[in-house]
PDB file of C-alpha atoms in Angstrom:
ATOM      1  CA  GLU A   1      95.965 -48.665 -51.087  1.00 94.00           C
ATOM      2  CA  VAL A   2      93.181 -48.089 -48.584  1.00 96.00           C
ATOM      3  CA  GLN A   3      93.959 -49.525 -45.146  1.00 97.00           C
ATOM      4  CA  LEU A   4      92.271 -49.413 -41.774  1.00 98.00           C
ATOM      5  CA  VAL A   5      94.595 -50.406 -38.940  1.00 98.00           C
ATOM      6  CA  GLN A   6      93.079 -51.097 -35.530  1.00 98.00           C
ATOM      7  CA  SER A   7      94.632 -51.076 -32.085  1.00 98.00           C
ATOM      8  CA  GLY A   8      95.590 -54.313 -30.387  1.00 97.00           C
ATOM      9  CA  ALA A   9      93.687 -56.796 -28.244  1.00 98.00           C
ATOM     10  CA  GLU A  10      92.516 -55.669 -24.821  1.00 98.00           C
ATOM     11  CA  VAL A  11      91.741 -57.502 -21.593  1.00 98.00           C
ATOM     12  CA  LYS A  12      89.790 -55.448 -19.058  1.00 98.00           C
ATOM     13  CA  LYS A  13      87.863 -55.928 -15.841  1.00 97.00           C
ATOM     14  CA  PRO A  14      84.113 -55.307 -15.560  1.00 98.00           C
ATOM     15  CA  GLY A  15      83.383 -51.679 -14.782  1.00 97.00           C
ATOM     16  CA  GLY A  16      86.555 -50.462 -16.439  1.00 97.00           C
ATOM     17  CA  SER A  17      86.808 -48.021 -19.324  1.00 98.00           C
ATOM     18  CA  LEU A  18      88.295 -48.605 -22.752  1.00 98.00           C
ATOM     19  CA  LYS A  19      88.935 -46.743 -25.995  1.00 98.00           C
ATOM     20  CA  ILE A  20      89.998 -48.628 -29.123  1.00 98.00           C
ATOM     21  CA  SER A  21      91.156 -47.005 -32.335  1.00 98.00           C
ATOM     22  CA  CYS A  22      91.063 -47.347 -36.094  1.00 98.00           C
ATOM     23  CA  LYS A  23      93.550 -45.405 -38.225  1.00 98.00           C
ATOM     24  CA  GLY A  24      92.908 -44.849 -41.912  1.00 98.00           C
ATOM     25  CA  PHE A  25      95.586 -44.784 -44.593  1.00 97.00           C
ATOM     26  CA  GLY A  26      95.606 -44.220 -48.325  1.00 96.00           C
ATOM     27  CA  TYR A  27      92.512 -42.033 -48.767  1.00 96.00           C
ATOM     28  CA  ASP A  28      90.946 -38.742 -47.683  1.00 96.00           C
ATOM     29  CA  PHE A  29      89.765 -39.780 -44.208  1.00 96.00           C
ATOM     30  CA  GLY A  30      87.336 -36.909 -43.836  1.00 95.00           C
ATOM     31  CA  ASP A  31      85.322 -37.838 -46.925  1.00 95.00           C
ATOM     32  CA  TYR A  32      84.157 -41.347 -45.973  1.00 96.00           C
ATOM     33  CA  PHE A  33      81.922 -42.636 -43.175  1.00 97.00           C
ATOM     34  CA  ILE A  34      83.530 -45.053 -40.710  1.00 98.00           C
ATOM     35  CA  ALA A  35      81.413 -47.645 -38.907  1.00 98.00           C
ATOM     36  CA  TRP A  36      82.021 -49.966 -35.986  1.00 98.00           C
ATOM     37  CA  VAL A  37      80.767 -53.546 -36.229  1.00 98.00           C
ATOM     38  CA  ARG A  38      80.634 -56.156 -33.468  1.00 97.00           C
ATOM     39  CA  LEU A  39      81.176 -59.867 -34.066  1.00 96.00           C
ATOM     40  CA  LEU A  40      79.848 -62.161 -31.395  1.00 91.00           C
ATOM     41  CA  PRO A  41      80.555 -65.897 -31.778  1.00 82.00           C
ATOM     42  CA  GLY A  42      77.375 -67.599 -32.816  1.00 81.00           C
ATOM     43  CA  LYS A  43      75.548 -64.286 -33.318  1.00 86.00           C
ATOM     44  CA  GLY A  44      77.188 -62.803 -36.372  1.00 91.00           C
ATOM     45  CA  LEU A  45      77.900 -59.202 -37.306  1.00 95.00           C
ATOM     46  CA  GLU A  46      76.059 -56.241 -35.767  1.00 96.00           C
ATOM     47  CA  TRP A  47      76.320 -52.636 -36.886  1.00 97.00           C
ATOM     48  CA  MET A  48      76.987 -50.416 -33.841  1.00 97.00           C
ATOM     49  CA  GLY A  49      77.153 -46.970 -35.330  1.00 97.00           C
ATOM     50  CA  THR A  50      78.720 -44.703 -37.931  1.00 97.00           C
ATOM     51  CA  ILE A  51      80.652 -41.447 -37.890  1.00 97.00           C
ATOM     52  CA  TYR A  52      81.460 -38.965 -40.631  1.00 96.00           C
ATOM     53  CA  PRO A  53      84.966 -37.735 -39.721  1.00 96.00           C
ATOM     54  CA  GLY A  54      84.507 -34.591 -41.809  1.00 93.00           C
ATOM     55  CA  ASP A  55      82.143 -33.098 -39.212  1.00 93.00           C
ATOM     56  CA  SER A  56      81.954 -35.862 -36.554  1.00 93.00           C
ATOM     57  CA  ASP A  57      78.257 -36.382 -37.227  1.00 95.00           C
ATOM     58  CA  THR A  58      77.428 -39.732 -35.581  1.00 97.00           C
ATOM     59  CA  THR A  59      74.570 -42.233 -35.877  1.00 96.00           C
ATOM     60  CA  TYR A  60      74.086 -45.097 -33.439  1.00 97.00           C
ATOM     61  CA  SER A  61      72.221 -48.365 -33.743  1.00 95.00           C
ATOM     62  CA  PRO A  62      69.337 -48.370 -31.237  1.00 93.00           C
ATOM     63  CA  SER A  63      70.944 -51.455 -29.667  1.00 93.00           C
ATOM     64  CA  PHE A  64      74.161 -49.597 -28.851  1.00 96.00           C
ATOM     65  CA  ARG A  65      73.015 -46.015 -28.227  1.00 96.00           C
ATOM     66  CA  GLY A  66      74.038 -45.014 -24.724  1.00 96.00           C
ATOM     67  CA  GLN A  67      76.283 -48.078 -24.378  1.00 97.00           C
ATOM     68  CA  VAL A  68      79.269 -46.848 -26.392  1.00 98.00           C
ATOM     69  CA  THR A  69      80.678 -43.599 -27.770  1.00 98.00           C
ATOM     70  CA  ILE A  70      82.011 -43.237 -31.294  1.00 98.00           C
ATOM     71  CA  SER A  71      84.349 -40.362 -32.110  1.00 98.00           C
ATOM     72  CA  ALA A  72      86.967 -39.363 -34.666  1.00 98.00           C
ATOM     73  CA  ASP A  73      89.931 -37.038 -35.078  1.00 97.00           C
ATOM     74  CA  LYS A  74      90.266 -36.122 -38.732  1.00 96.00           C
ATOM     75  CA  SER A  75      93.663 -34.493 -38.174  1.00 96.00           C
ATOM     76  CA  ILE A  76      95.207 -37.866 -37.316  1.00 97.00           C
ATOM     77  CA  THR A  77      92.860 -39.926 -39.512  1.00 98.00           C
ATOM     78  CA  THR A  78      91.663 -41.985 -36.569  1.00 98.00           C
ATOM     79  CA  ALA A  79      88.256 -43.136 -35.358  1.00 98.00           C
ATOM     80  CA  TYR A  80      87.504 -44.411 -31.878  1.00 98.00           C
ATOM     81  CA  LEU A  81      85.076 -46.664 -30.041  1.00 98.00           C
ATOM     82  CA  GLN A  82      84.869 -46.281 -26.301  1.00 98.00           C
ATOM     83  CA  TRP A  83      83.148 -47.694 -23.265  1.00 98.00           C
ATOM     84  CA  SER A  84      82.867 -46.004 -19.874  1.00 97.00           C
ATOM     85  CA  SER A  85      81.798 -49.079 -17.912  1.00 97.00           C
ATOM     86  CA  LEU A  86      82.548 -52.433 -19.494  1.00 98.00           C
ATOM     87  CA  LYS A  87      80.456 -55.536 -18.946  1.00 97.00           C
ATOM     88  CA  ALA A  88      81.320 -59.183 -19.520  1.00 96.00           C
ATOM     89  CA  SER A  89      78.786 -59.135 -22.350  1.00 95.00           C
ATOM     90  CA  ASP A  90      81.001 -56.632 -24.217  1.00 97.00           C
ATOM     91  CA  THR A  91      83.489 -59.444 -24.840  1.00 96.00           C
ATOM     92  CA  ALA A  92      83.669 -59.685 -28.634  1.00 96.00           C
ATOM     93  CA  MET A  93      85.686 -58.874 -31.728  1.00 96.00           C
ATOM     94  CA  TYR A  94      85.187 -55.305 -32.954  1.00 98.00           C
ATOM     95  CA  PHE A  95      85.818 -54.183 -36.528  1.00 98.00           C
ATOM     96  CA  CYS A  96      85.956 -50.733 -38.020  1.00 98.00           C
ATOM     97  CA  ALA A  97      84.873 -50.512 -41.635  1.00 98.00           C
ATOM     98  CA  ARG A  98      84.703 -47.782 -44.280  1.00 98.00           C
ATOM     99  CA  LEU A  99      81.465 -47.108 -46.115  1.00 96.00           C
ATOM    100  CA  GLY A 100      81.875 -46.691 -49.847  1.00 90.00           C
ATOM    101  CA  LEU A 101      81.432 -43.168 -51.180  1.00 85.00           C
ATOM    102  CA  ASN A 102      77.742 -42.245 -51.274  1.00 83.00           C
ATOM    103  CA  SER A 103      76.834 -45.846 -50.472  1.00 88.00           C
ATOM    104  CA  ARG A 104      75.680 -48.084 -47.660  1.00 93.00           C
ATOM    105  CA  TYR A 105      78.134 -50.965 -47.993  1.00 96.00           C
ATOM    106  CA  PHE A 106      81.498 -51.535 -46.341  1.00 97.00           C
ATOM    107  CA  ASP A 107      84.286 -51.482 -48.915  1.00 96.00           C
ATOM    108  CA  SER A 108      87.247 -51.776 -46.550  1.00 97.00           C
ATOM    109  CA  TRP A 109      87.651 -53.322 -43.101  1.00 98.00           C
ATOM    110  CA  GLY A 110      90.122 -53.105 -40.245  1.00 98.00           C
ATOM    111  CA  GLN A 111      91.740 -56.291 -39.001  1.00 97.00           C
ATOM    112  CA  GLY A 112      89.623 -56.377 -35.838  1.00 97.00           C
ATOM    113  CA  THR A 113      90.264 -55.767 -32.141  1.00 97.00           C
ATOM    114  CA  GLN A 114      89.457 -58.505 -29.625  1.00 97.00           C
ATOM    115  CA  VAL A 115      88.052 -57.123 -26.384  1.00 97.00           C
ATOM    116  CA  THR A 116      87.826 -59.476 -23.422  1.00 97.00           C
ATOM    117  CA  VAL A 117      86.084 -58.363 -20.240  1.00 97.00           C
ATOM    118  CA  SER A 118      86.672 -60.691 -17.327  1.00 96.00           C
ATOM    119  CA  SER A 119      87.206 -60.458 -13.610  1.00 95.00           C
TER     120      SER A 119
ATOM    121  CA  GLN B   1      67.192 -62.376 -33.961  1.00 80.00           C
ATOM    122  CA  SER B   2      68.591 -60.650 -37.040  1.00 88.00           C
ATOM    123  CA  VAL B   3      66.471 -58.362 -39.205  1.00 91.00           C
ATOM    124  CA  LEU B   4      67.648 -60.266 -42.278  1.00 96.00           C
ATOM    125  CA  THR B   5      67.240 -64.054 -42.171  1.00 97.00           C
ATOM    126  CA  GLN B   6      69.850 -66.428 -43.564  1.00 97.00           C
ATOM    127  CA  PRO B   7      70.135 -70.214 -43.245  1.00 97.00           C
ATOM    128  CA  PRO B   8      72.657 -71.069 -40.509  1.00 96.00           C
ATOM    129  CA  SER B   9      74.570 -73.435 -42.761  1.00 97.00           C
ATOM    130  CA  VAL B  10      74.829 -74.763 -46.300  1.00 98.00           C
ATOM    131  CA  SER B  11      77.173 -77.309 -47.807  1.00 97.00           C
ATOM    132  CA  GLY B  12      78.290 -78.631 -51.146  1.00 97.00           C
ATOM    133  CA  ALA B  13      80.909 -80.766 -52.791  1.00 97.00           C
ATOM    134  CA  PRO B  14      83.802 -79.271 -54.751  1.00 97.00           C
ATOM    135  CA  GLY B  15      82.643 -78.143 -58.176  1.00 97.00           C
ATOM    136  CA  GLN B  16      79.001 -77.893 -57.189  1.00 97.00           C
ATOM    137  CA  ARG B  17      76.753 -74.820 -57.039  1.00 97.00           C
ATOM    138  CA  VAL B  18      75.280 -73.538 -53.786  1.00 98.00           C
ATOM    139  CA  THR B  19      72.983 -70.651 -53.000  1.00 98.00           C
ATOM    140  CA  ILE B  20      72.543 -68.684 -49.791  1.00 98.00           C
ATOM    141  CA  SER B  21      69.275 -66.849 -49.247  1.00 98.00           C
ATOM    142  CA  CYS B  22      68.698 -63.589 -47.374  1.00 98.00           C
ATOM    143  CA  THR B  23      65.099 -62.762 -46.480  1.00 98.00           C
ATOM    144  CA  GLY B  24      64.030 -59.364 -45.250  1.00 97.00           C
ATOM    145  CA  GLY B  25      60.851 -57.324 -45.145  1.00 96.00           C
ATOM    146  CA  SER B  26      59.040 -54.224 -46.309  1.00 95.00           C
ATOM    147  CA  SER B  27      61.324 -51.803 -44.453  1.00 96.00           C
ATOM    148  CA  ASN B  28      64.594 -53.091 -45.904  1.00 97.00           C
ATOM    149  CA  ILE B  29      64.996 -55.301 -48.982  1.00 97.00           C
ATOM    150  CA  GLY B  30      61.329 -54.975 -49.919  1.00 97.00           C
ATOM    151  CA  ALA B  31      61.593 -51.182 -49.735  1.00 96.00           C
ATOM    152  CA  GLY B  32      64.162 -51.236 -52.519  1.00 96.00           C
ATOM    153  CA  TYR B  33      67.338 -50.924 -50.477  1.00 96.00           C
ATOM    154  CA  ASP B  34      70.335 -52.654 -51.970  1.00 97.00           C
ATOM    155  CA  VAL B  35      71.726 -55.914 -50.600  1.00 98.00           C
ATOM    156  CA  HIS B  36      75.448 -56.492 -50.163  1.00 98.00           C
ATOM    157  CA  TRP B  37      77.350 -59.675 -49.342  1.00 98.00           C
ATOM    158  CA  TYR B  38      80.522 -60.311 -47.355  1.00 98.00           C
ATOM    159  CA  GLN B  39      82.776 -63.321 -46.997  1.00 98.00           C
ATOM    160  CA  GLN B  40      84.524 -63.914 -43.698  1.00 96.00           C
ATOM    161  CA  LEU B  41      87.249 -66.504 -43.797  1.00 92.00           C
ATOM    162  CA  PRO B  42      88.231 -68.029 -40.454  1.00 85.00           C
ATOM    163  CA  GLY B  43      90.152 -65.602 -38.272  1.00 84.00           C
ATOM    164  CA  VAL B  44      90.161 -62.621 -40.628  1.00 92.00           C
ATOM    165  CA  ALA B  45      88.074 -59.546 -41.276  1.00 95.00           C
ATOM    166  CA  PRO B  46      85.025 -59.714 -43.556  1.00 96.00           C
ATOM    167  CA  LYS B  47      85.587 -58.914 -47.223  1.00 97.00           C
ATOM    168  CA  LEU B  48      83.122 -57.279 -49.606  1.00 97.00           C
ATOM    169  CA  LEU B  49      81.953 -59.902 -52.094  1.00 97.00           C
ATOM    170  CA  ILE B  50      78.898 -58.366 -53.822  1.00 98.00           C
ATOM    171  CA  TYR B  51      77.619 -54.785 -53.635  1.00 97.00           C
ATOM    172  CA  GLY B  52      74.459 -53.218 -55.000  1.00 96.00           C
ATOM    173  CA  ASN B  53      72.726 -56.605 -55.292  1.00 97.00           C
ATOM    174  CA  THR B  54      74.686 -57.883 -58.284  1.00 98.00           C
ATOM    175  CA  ASN B  55      78.052 -56.119 -58.578  1.00 97.00           C
ATOM    176  CA  ARG B  56      81.437 -57.720 -57.889  1.00 98.00           C
ATOM    177  CA  PRO B  57      84.360 -55.624 -56.664  1.00 96.00           C
ATOM    178  CA  SER B  58      87.568 -55.943 -58.611  1.00 95.00           C
ATOM    179  CA  GLY B  59      89.318 -59.211 -57.794  1.00 95.00           C
ATOM    180  CA  VAL B  60      86.233 -61.212 -56.822  1.00 97.00           C
ATOM    181  CA  PRO B  61      85.886 -64.245 -59.120  1.00 96.00           C
ATOM    182  CA  ASP B  62      82.830 -64.454 -61.361  1.00 96.00           C
ATOM    183  CA  ARG B  63      81.955 -67.736 -59.604  1.00 97.00           C
ATOM    184  CA  PHE B  64      80.211 -65.456 -57.104  1.00 98.00           C
ATOM    185  CA  SER B  65      76.969 -63.767 -58.152  1.00 98.00           C
ATOM    186  CA  GLY B  66      74.121 -61.981 -56.438  1.00 98.00           C
ATOM    187  CA  SER B  67      70.455 -61.448 -57.176  1.00 97.00           C
ATOM    188  CA  LYS B  68      67.491 -59.759 -55.565  1.00 97.00           C
ATOM    189  CA  SER B  69      63.736 -60.140 -55.919  1.00 96.00           C
ATOM    190  CA  GLY B  70      60.970 -58.741 -53.758  1.00 96.00           C
ATOM    191  CA  THR B  71      61.898 -59.035 -50.104  1.00 96.00           C
ATOM    192  CA  SER B  72      64.742 -61.522 -50.667  1.00 97.00           C
ATOM    193  CA  ALA B  73      68.208 -61.758 -52.126  1.00 98.00           C
ATOM    194  CA  SER B  74      70.517 -64.640 -52.930  1.00 98.00           C
ATOM    195  CA  LEU B  75      74.211 -65.308 -53.259  1.00 98.00           C
ATOM    196  CA  ALA B  76      75.221 -68.053 -55.663  1.00 98.00           C
ATOM    197  CA  ILE B  77      78.602 -69.730 -55.732  1.00 98.00           C
ATOM    198  CA  THR B  78      79.436 -71.988 -58.667  1.00 97.00           C
ATOM    199  CA  GLY B  79      82.395 -74.305 -59.078  1.00 97.00           C
ATOM    200  CA  LEU B  80      82.730 -74.638 -55.320  1.00 97.00           C
ATOM    201  CA  GLN B  81      86.299 -74.723 -54.017  1.00 97.00           C
ATOM    202  CA  ALA B  82      87.747 -75.662 -50.633  1.00 96.00           C
ATOM    203  CA  GLU B  83      88.905 -72.062 -50.161  1.00 95.00           C
ATOM    204  CA  ASP B  84      85.260 -70.906 -50.277  1.00 96.00           C
ATOM    205  CA  GLU B  85      84.659 -72.434 -46.847  1.00 96.00           C
ATOM    206  CA  ALA B  86      83.741 -69.365 -44.789  1.00 96.00           C
ATOM    207  CA  ASP B  87      80.914 -67.435 -43.174  1.00 96.00           C
ATOM    208  CA  TYR B  88      78.779 -65.349 -45.530  1.00 98.00           C
ATOM    209  CA  TYR B  89      76.701 -62.345 -44.470  1.00 98.00           C
ATOM    210  CA  CYS B  90      74.119 -60.269 -46.287  1.00 98.00           C
ATOM    211  CA  GLN B  91      73.642 -56.592 -45.377  1.00 98.00           C
ATOM    212  CA  SER B  92      71.185 -53.846 -46.226  1.00 98.00           C
ATOM    213  CA  PHE B  93      69.578 -50.705 -44.810  1.00 97.00           C
ATOM    214  CA  ASP B  94      66.399 -50.660 -42.741  1.00 96.00           C
ATOM    215  CA  SER B  95      64.206 -47.562 -42.763  1.00 94.00           C
ATOM    216  CA  SER B  96      62.355 -48.503 -39.562  1.00 92.00           C
ATOM    217  CA  LEU B  97      65.588 -48.835 -37.609  1.00 87.00           C
ATOM    218  CA  THR B  98      67.201 -46.040 -39.641  1.00 86.00           C
ATOM    219  CA  GLY B  99      70.365 -48.043 -39.802  1.00 93.00           C
ATOM    220  CA  LEU B 100      72.426 -50.747 -41.376  1.00 96.00           C
ATOM    221  CA  VAL B 101      71.424 -54.352 -40.798  1.00 96.00           C
ATOM    222  CA  PHE B 102      73.090 -57.723 -41.285  1.00 97.00           C
ATOM    223  CA  GLY B 103      71.829 -61.225 -41.731  1.00 97.00           C
ATOM    224  CA  GLY B 104      72.734 -63.741 -39.073  1.00 95.00           C
ATOM    225  CA  GLY B 105      75.380 -65.300 -41.298  1.00 96.00           C
ATOM    226  CA  THR B 106      75.645 -68.623 -43.115  1.00 97.00           C
ATOM    227  CA  LYS B 107      78.490 -71.063 -42.628  1.00 96.00           C
ATOM    228  CA  LEU B 108      79.467 -72.739 -45.892  1.00 97.00           C
ATOM    229  CA  ALA B 109      81.051 -76.170 -45.642  1.00 97.00           C
ATOM    230  CA  VAL B 110      82.811 -77.640 -48.650  1.00 96.00           C
ATOM    231  CA  LEU B 111      82.501 -81.390 -48.234  1.00 92.00           C
TER     232      LEU B 111
END
């Protein structure tokens, strides 16, 4: 069974750094793209970017390029989303999701990681 | 403002049929890119409901169906049930943005 398991909720102060994770189980991690998706209350889902763990090739949404860094370590079947300087506006739920093979839809999702940025 | 436009809310009584529209443009749905639909129940991760415009993953009831025409797509739910109360999102690819795009989401209320 395919599973994506994300790291737990985080509470951080503005200006701090953060790296959240998404570990894949039950499939060949290097063969499928992993995306990060933000859910803001009242604003819906937003695609942030995608990484191919096989070669770490990464694509960012124009809205998030330069704001976050997406990375992956195929050897431990884990993808990451990180911030170097958090803002209050980064407060949201973040999901990782797997793209179906040779497709542009998300066929499996992590459970979500709540990030709260507050002084 | 989302690239794909959905109604903020729809509602229906148990047993009824509802549809949710998803309107895009010439760089996404109108360019021939597939539309996919997700259901997000309260407090849990989204779940793939329809992929490739009309296809249901294994385990999704046939009460859910998708269609696409021109620059729009629709999700239809027949035989509405209380458990269908959720947020529904459409998703596609946009060639101008060179990326994946979502609709703003539609909250379905089962009256």
